[in-house]
Amino acid sequence: MRCLERGFVVWLTGLPAAGKTTIAQLAAARVREAGVRAEVLDGDWVRSTINTDAGFSREDRRRHLLRAAWVARLLARNGVVVFAAFVSPYRDVRAEVRKIVEEEAPFFEIYVKVSLAEAMRRDPKGLYKRALAGEIKNFTGVDDPYEEPESPDLVLVNEGVPVGVNVKRLLEFLADLGLLPTSIP
């Protein structure tokens, strides 16, 4: 397993249950199969390990994402390909995340797009159901906004498309930029 001379950060954003983590894990697995170090930072994992004090207020979400950005930056500057899967609902905070990472490594914002109706239909953790019942406050898409990216580096419509298609599109995007070997996608 080798590190790249220069790693980079692929920041996947989208509604809860959009499929961000699934795409990140599958893409990272393909990169690792090619002998390149890759790491997945997932919002749930970071909240349960690094950011155990983070809640879901706007300021807590901001703090959570900025800490994750610093971890991603450290990994990327040491040659690791980082797939970061976070709802990251606010445009201004995503801009802060980009600024932190781009001081030392390339950063790409990938919008994993699904409709709110599809995200609610999937609801693998039952969170939308609980939010609609009033059991969870400040839930993105229900009583807290998700601000769609205005100019993401790539949009992956993850509704009505097999996930493998989007993983391939993501890896092709990175290979076309010369960041990954063309043999990976």
PDB file of C-alpha atoms in Angstrom:
ATOM      1  CA  MET A   1       0.000   0.000   0.000  1.00  0.00           C
ATOM      2  CA  ARG A   2       1.479   3.339  -0.967  1.00  0.00           C
ATOM      3  CA  CYS A   3       0.670   6.944  -0.256  1.00  0.00           C
ATOM      4  CA  LEU A   4       0.346   9.407  -3.081  1.00  0.00           C
ATOM      5  CA  GLU A   5       2.922  12.160  -3.231  1.00  0.00           C
ATOM      6  CA  ARG A   6       0.038  14.508  -2.622  1.00  0.00           C
ATOM      7  CA  GLY A   7      -3.267  13.349  -1.196  1.00  0.00           C
ATOM      8  CA  PHE A   8      -6.581  15.102  -1.607  1.00  0.00           C
ATOM      9  CA  VAL A   9     -10.003  15.367  -0.019  1.00  0.00           C
ATOM     10  CA  VAL A  10     -13.268  14.338  -1.638  1.00  0.00           C
ATOM     11  CA  TRP A  11     -16.034  15.903   0.455  1.00  0.00           C
ATOM     12  CA  LEU A  12     -19.405  14.246  -0.166  1.00  0.00           C
ATOM     13  CA  THR A  13     -22.368  16.343   0.943  1.00  0.00           C
ATOM     14  CA  GLY A  14     -26.088  15.680   0.732  1.00  0.00           C
ATOM     15  CA  LEU A  15     -29.219  14.962   2.722  1.00  0.00           C
ATOM     16  CA  PRO A  16     -29.177  12.267   5.406  1.00  0.00           C
ATOM     17  CA  ALA A  17     -29.703   8.894   3.661  1.00  0.00           C
ATOM     18  CA  ALA A  18     -28.482  10.255   0.310  1.00  0.00           C
ATOM     19  CA  GLY A  19     -25.886   7.477   0.073  1.00  0.00           C
ATOM     20  CA  LYS A  20     -22.761   9.525   0.801  1.00  0.00           C
ATOM     21  CA  THR A  21     -21.099   6.969   3.055  1.00  0.00           C
ATOM     22  CA  THR A  22     -21.903   4.052   0.766  1.00  0.00           C
ATOM     23  CA  ILE A  23     -20.309   5.822  -2.201  1.00  0.00           C
ATOM     24  CA  ALA A  24     -17.311   6.859  -0.067  1.00  0.00           C
ATOM     25  CA  GLN A  25     -16.714   3.339   1.254  1.00  0.00           C
ATOM     26  CA  LEU A  26     -16.984   1.705  -2.173  1.00  0.00           C
ATOM     27  CA  ALA A  27     -14.735   4.311  -3.800  1.00  0.00           C
ATOM     28  CA  ALA A  28     -12.144   3.985  -1.022  1.00  0.00           C
ATOM     29  CA  ALA A  29     -12.178   0.204  -1.393  1.00  0.00           C
ATOM     30  CA  ARG A  30     -11.423   0.535  -5.125  1.00  0.00           C
ATOM     31  CA  VAL A  31      -8.566   2.938  -4.419  1.00  0.00           C
ATOM     32  CA  ARG A  32      -7.121   0.569  -1.804  1.00  0.00           C
ATOM     33  CA  GLU A  33      -7.409  -2.371  -4.203  1.00  0.00           C
ATOM     34  CA  ALA A  34      -5.127  -0.389  -6.512  1.00  0.00           C
ATOM     35  CA  GLY A  35      -2.545  -0.168  -3.725  1.00  0.00           C
ATOM     36  CA  VAL A  36      -3.162   3.457  -2.709  1.00  0.00           C
ATOM     37  CA  ARG A  37      -3.956   4.509   0.855  1.00  0.00           C
ATOM     38  CA  ALA A  38      -7.490   5.805   1.282  1.00  0.00           C
ATOM     39  CA  GLU A  39      -9.514   6.720   4.338  1.00  0.00           C
ATOM     40  CA  VAL A  40     -13.213   7.300   4.893  1.00  0.00           C
ATOM     41  CA  LEU A  41     -14.333   9.903   7.402  1.00  0.00           C
ATOM     42  CA  ASP A  42     -18.014   9.462   8.098  1.00  0.00           C
ATOM     43  CA  GLY A  43     -20.155  11.864  10.099  1.00  0.00           C
ATOM     44  CA  ASP A  44     -21.523   9.195  12.438  1.00  0.00           C
ATOM     45  CA  TRP A  45     -18.055   7.758  13.122  1.00  0.00           C
ATOM     46  CA  VAL A  46     -16.514  11.174  13.770  1.00  0.00           C
ATOM     47  CA  ARG A  47     -19.367  12.067  16.133  1.00  0.00           C
ATOM     48  CA  SER A  48     -18.887   8.819  18.082  1.00  0.00           C
ATOM     49  CA  THR A  49     -15.099   9.166  18.386  1.00  0.00           C
ATOM     50  CA  ILE A  50     -13.617  12.633  17.900  1.00  0.00           C
ATOM     51  CA  ASN A  51     -16.620  14.916  18.336  1.00  0.00           C
ATOM     52  CA  THR A  52     -18.554  13.242  21.114  1.00  0.00           C
ATOM     53  CA  ASP A  53     -19.431  16.676  22.464  1.00  0.00           C
ATOM     54  CA  ALA A  54     -21.032  17.916  19.230  1.00  0.00           C
ATOM     55  CA  GLY A  55     -24.766  18.391  19.113  1.00  0.00           C
ATOM     56  CA  PHE A  56     -26.962  19.428  16.212  1.00  0.00           C
ATOM     57  CA  SER A  57     -27.277  23.173  16.644  1.00  0.00           C
ATOM     58  CA  ARG A  58     -25.901  25.249  13.798  1.00  0.00           C
ATOM     59  CA  GLU A  59     -22.770  26.111  15.833  1.00  0.00           C
ATOM     60  CA  ASP A  60     -22.242  22.503  16.954  1.00  0.00           C
ATOM     61  CA  ARG A  61     -22.527  21.301  13.361  1.00  0.00           C
ATOM     62  CA  ARG A  62     -20.033  23.957  12.271  1.00  0.00           C
ATOM     63  CA  ARG A  63     -17.542  22.932  14.974  1.00  0.00           C
ATOM     64  CA  HIS A  64     -18.016  19.245  14.075  1.00  0.00           C
ATOM     65  CA  LEU A  65     -17.320  19.885  10.382  1.00  0.00           C
ATOM     66  CA  LEU A  66     -14.328  22.146  10.947  1.00  0.00           C
ATOM     67  CA  ARG A  67     -12.705  19.534  13.190  1.00  0.00           C
ATOM     68  CA  ALA A  68     -13.335  16.899  10.518  1.00  0.00           C
ATOM     69  CA  ALA A  69     -11.806  19.221   7.918  1.00  0.00           C
ATOM     70  CA  TRP A  70      -8.606  19.445   9.956  1.00  0.00           C
ATOM     71  CA  VAL A  71      -8.392  15.654  10.234  1.00  0.00           C
ATOM     72  CA  ALA A  72      -8.985  15.326   6.491  1.00  0.00           C
ATOM     73  CA  ARG A  73      -6.319  17.932   5.803  1.00  0.00           C
ATOM     74  CA  LEU A  74      -3.744  16.138   7.956  1.00  0.00           C
ATOM     75  CA  LEU A  75      -4.397  12.839   6.211  1.00  0.00           C
ATOM     76  CA  ALA A  76      -4.309  14.393   2.736  1.00  0.00           C
ATOM     77  CA  ARG A  77      -1.068  16.263   3.298  1.00  0.00           C
ATOM     78  CA  ASN A  78       0.482  12.922   4.173  1.00  0.00           C
ATOM     79  CA  GLY A  79      -0.528  11.372   0.858  1.00  0.00           C
ATOM     80  CA  VAL A  80      -3.827   9.746   1.789  1.00  0.00           C
ATOM     81  CA  VAL A  81      -6.909   9.926  -0.411  1.00  0.00           C
ATOM     82  CA  VAL A  82      -9.701  11.065   1.920  1.00  0.00           C
ATOM     83  CA  PHE A  83     -13.369  10.434   1.255  1.00  0.00           C
ATOM     84  CA  ALA A  84     -15.312  12.545   3.749  1.00  0.00           C
ATOM     85  CA  ALA A  85     -19.053  11.808   3.986  1.00  0.00           C
ATOM     86  CA  PHE A  86     -20.890  14.494   5.937  1.00  0.00           C
ATOM     87  CA  VAL A  87     -24.350  16.013   5.536  1.00  0.00           C
ATOM     88  CA  SER A  88     -22.663  19.431   5.934  1.00  0.00           C
ATOM     89  CA  PRO A  89     -25.884  21.332   5.297  1.00  0.00           C
ATOM     90  CA  TYR A  90     -24.699  24.946   5.237  1.00  0.00           C
ATOM     91  CA  ARG A  91     -22.953  26.617   2.306  1.00  0.00           C
ATOM     92  CA  ASP A  92     -20.909  28.991   4.440  1.00  0.00           C
ATOM     93  CA  VAL A  93     -19.560  26.152   6.580  1.00  0.00           C
ATOM     94  CA  ARG A  94     -18.678  24.091   3.495  1.00  0.00           C
ATOM     95  CA  ALA A  95     -16.734  27.137   2.280  1.00  0.00           C
ATOM     96  CA  GLU A  96     -14.839  27.182   5.596  1.00  0.00           C
ATOM     97  CA  VAL A  97     -14.111  23.462   5.240  1.00  0.00           C
ATOM     98  CA  ARG A  98     -12.786  24.015   1.719  1.00  0.00           C
ATOM     99  CA  LYS A  99     -10.560  26.859   2.897  1.00  0.00           C
ATOM    100  CA  ILE A 100      -9.042  24.750   5.695  1.00  0.00           C
ATOM    101  CA  VAL A 101      -8.233  21.835   3.391  1.00  0.00           C
ATOM    102  CA  GLU A 102      -7.071  23.843   0.371  1.00  0.00           C
ATOM    103  CA  GLU A 103      -4.284  25.468   2.361  1.00  0.00           C
ATOM    104  CA  GLU A 104      -2.457  22.142   1.985  1.00  0.00           C
ATOM    105  CA  ALA A 105      -4.330  19.779  -0.295  1.00  0.00           C
ATOM    106  CA  PRO A 106      -6.770  19.729  -3.213  1.00  0.00           C
ATOM    107  CA  PHE A 107     -10.420  19.680  -2.172  1.00  0.00           C
ATOM    108  CA  PHE A 108     -13.444  18.572  -4.174  1.00  0.00           C
ATOM    109  CA  GLU A 109     -17.054  19.127  -3.169  1.00  0.00           C
ATOM    110  CA  ILE A 110     -19.256  16.314  -4.428  1.00  0.00           C
ATOM    111  CA  TYR A 111     -22.995  16.739  -4.150  1.00  0.00           C
ATOM    112  CA  VAL A 112     -24.786  13.425  -3.647  1.00  0.00           C
ATOM    113  CA  LYS A 113     -28.232  14.456  -4.755  1.00  0.00           C
ATOM    114  CA  VAL A 114     -31.485  12.731  -3.868  1.00  0.00           C
ATOM    115  CA  SER A 115     -34.937  14.183  -3.371  1.00  0.00           C
ATOM    116  CA  LEU A 116     -36.177  14.670   0.178  1.00  0.00           C
ATOM    117  CA  ALA A 117     -38.975  12.184  -0.574  1.00  0.00           C
ATOM    118  CA  GLU A 118     -36.418   9.524  -1.580  1.00  0.00           C
ATOM    119  CA  ALA A 119     -34.252  10.197   1.481  1.00  0.00           C
ATOM    120  CA  MET A 120     -37.321   9.857   3.698  1.00  0.00           C
ATOM    121  CA  ARG A 121     -38.321   6.653   1.919  1.00  0.00           C
ATOM    122  CA  ARG A 122     -34.867   5.133   2.543  1.00  0.00           C
ATOM    123  CA  ASP A 123     -34.518   6.341   6.160  1.00  0.00           C
ATOM    124  CA  PRO A 124     -32.227   3.429   7.169  1.00  0.00           C
ATOM    125  CA  LYS A 125     -31.852   4.634  10.747  1.00  0.00           C
ATOM    126  CA  GLY A 126     -35.447   5.783  11.217  1.00  0.00           C
ATOM    127  CA  LEU A 127     -34.242   9.343  11.828  1.00  0.00           C
ATOM    128  CA  TYR A 128     -36.656  11.088   9.453  1.00  0.00           C
ATOM    129  CA  LYS A 129     -39.537   9.247  11.084  1.00  0.00           C
ATOM    130  CA  ARG A 130     -38.355  10.368  14.531  1.00  0.00           C
ATOM    131  CA  ALA A 131     -37.792  13.945  13.342  1.00  0.00           C
ATOM    132  CA  LEU A 132     -41.277  14.131  11.827  1.00  0.00           C
ATOM    133  CA  ALA A 133     -42.670  12.858  15.135  1.00  0.00           C
ATOM    134  CA  GLY A 134     -40.869  15.690  16.925  1.00  0.00           C
ATOM    135  CA  GLU A 135     -38.445  13.381  18.747  1.00  0.00           C
ATOM    136  CA  ILE A 136     -35.368  14.888  17.016  1.00  0.00           C
ATOM    137  CA  LYS A 137     -34.922  18.642  16.680  1.00  0.00           C
ATOM    138  CA  ASN A 138     -32.828  20.483  14.068  1.00  0.00           C
ATOM    139  CA  PHE A 139     -32.931  17.543  11.657  1.00  0.00           C
ATOM    140  CA  THR A 140     -31.659  18.413   8.203  1.00  0.00           C
ATOM    141  CA  GLY A 141     -34.418  18.405   5.628  1.00  0.00           C
ATOM    142  CA  VAL A 142     -37.211  18.446   8.238  1.00  0.00           C
ATOM    143  CA  ASP A 143     -36.819  21.441  10.543  1.00  0.00           C
ATOM    144  CA  ASP A 144     -33.311  22.528   9.564  1.00  0.00           C
ATOM    145  CA  PRO A 145     -32.317  23.475   6.012  1.00  0.00           C
ATOM    146  CA  TYR A 146     -30.059  21.696   3.582  1.00  0.00           C
ATOM    147  CA  GLU A 147     -28.486  24.322   1.365  1.00  0.00           C
ATOM    148  CA  GLU A 148     -27.677  22.685  -1.970  1.00  0.00           C
ATOM    149  CA  PRO A 149     -24.205  23.439  -3.320  1.00  0.00           C
ATOM    150  CA  GLU A 150     -24.266  26.251  -5.871  1.00  0.00           C
ATOM    151  CA  SER A 151     -21.241  25.064  -7.834  1.00  0.00           C
ATOM    152  CA  PRO A 152     -20.082  21.641  -6.670  1.00  0.00           C
ATOM    153  CA  ASP A 153     -17.154  20.026  -8.430  1.00  0.00           C
ATOM    154  CA  LEU A 154     -19.364  17.048  -9.304  1.00  0.00           C
ATOM    155  CA  VAL A 155     -23.020  16.116  -8.842  1.00  0.00           C
ATOM    156  CA  LEU A 156     -23.921  12.462  -8.358  1.00  0.00           C
ATOM    157  CA  VAL A 157     -27.661  11.932  -8.697  1.00  0.00           C
ATOM    158  CA  ASN A 158     -28.104   8.937  -6.425  1.00  0.00           C
ATOM    159  CA  GLU A 159     -31.743   8.170  -7.095  1.00  0.00           C
ATOM    160  CA  GLY A 160     -32.813   5.669  -9.720  1.00  0.00           C
ATOM    161  CA  VAL A 161     -29.144   4.965 -10.501  1.00  0.00           C
ATOM    162  CA  PRO A 162     -27.207   1.927  -9.245  1.00  0.00           C
ATOM    163  CA  VAL A 163     -24.646   3.013  -6.651  1.00  0.00           C
ATOM    164  CA  GLY A 164     -21.872   1.362  -8.676  1.00  0.00           C
ATOM    165  CA  VAL A 165     -22.509   3.822 -11.495  1.00  0.00           C
ATOM    166  CA  ASN A 166     -21.910   6.771  -9.173  1.00  0.00           C
ATOM    167  CA  VAL A 167     -18.784   5.206  -7.673  1.00  0.00           C
ATOM    168  CA  LYS A 168     -17.402   4.763 -11.195  1.00  0.00           C
ATOM    169  CA  ARG A 169     -18.332   8.350 -12.117  1.00  0.00           C
ATOM    170  CA  LEU A 170     -16.547   9.658  -9.032  1.00  0.00           C
ATOM    171  CA  LEU A 171     -13.401   7.640  -9.686  1.00  0.00           C
ATOM    172  CA  GLU A 172     -13.407   8.645 -13.374  1.00  0.00           C
ATOM    173  CA  PHE A 173     -13.724  12.296 -12.343  1.00  0.00           C
ATOM    174  CA  LEU A 174     -10.649  11.932 -10.109  1.00  0.00           C
ATOM    175  CA  ALA A 175      -8.708   9.986 -12.760  1.00  0.00           C
ATOM    176  CA  ASP A 176      -9.542  12.616 -15.405  1.00  0.00           C
ATOM    177  CA  LEU A 177      -7.966  15.215 -13.114  1.00  0.00           C
ATOM    178  CA  GLY A 178      -4.822  13.091 -12.965  1.00  0.00           C
ATOM    179  CA  LEU A 179      -5.236  12.416  -9.257  1.00  0.00           C
ATOM    180  CA  LEU A 180      -5.747   8.673  -9.544  1.00  0.00           C
ATOM    181  CA  PRO A 181      -4.394   6.110 -11.978  1.00  0.00           C
ATOM    182  CA  THR A 182      -6.767   5.620 -14.924  1.00  0.00           C
ATOM    183  CA  SER A 183      -6.766   1.887 -14.145  1.00  0.00           C
ATOM    184  CA  ILE A 184      -8.877   2.369 -10.999  1.00  0.00           C
ATOM    185  CA  PRO A 185     -12.317   3.307 -12.419  1.00  0.00           C
TER     186      PRO A 185
END
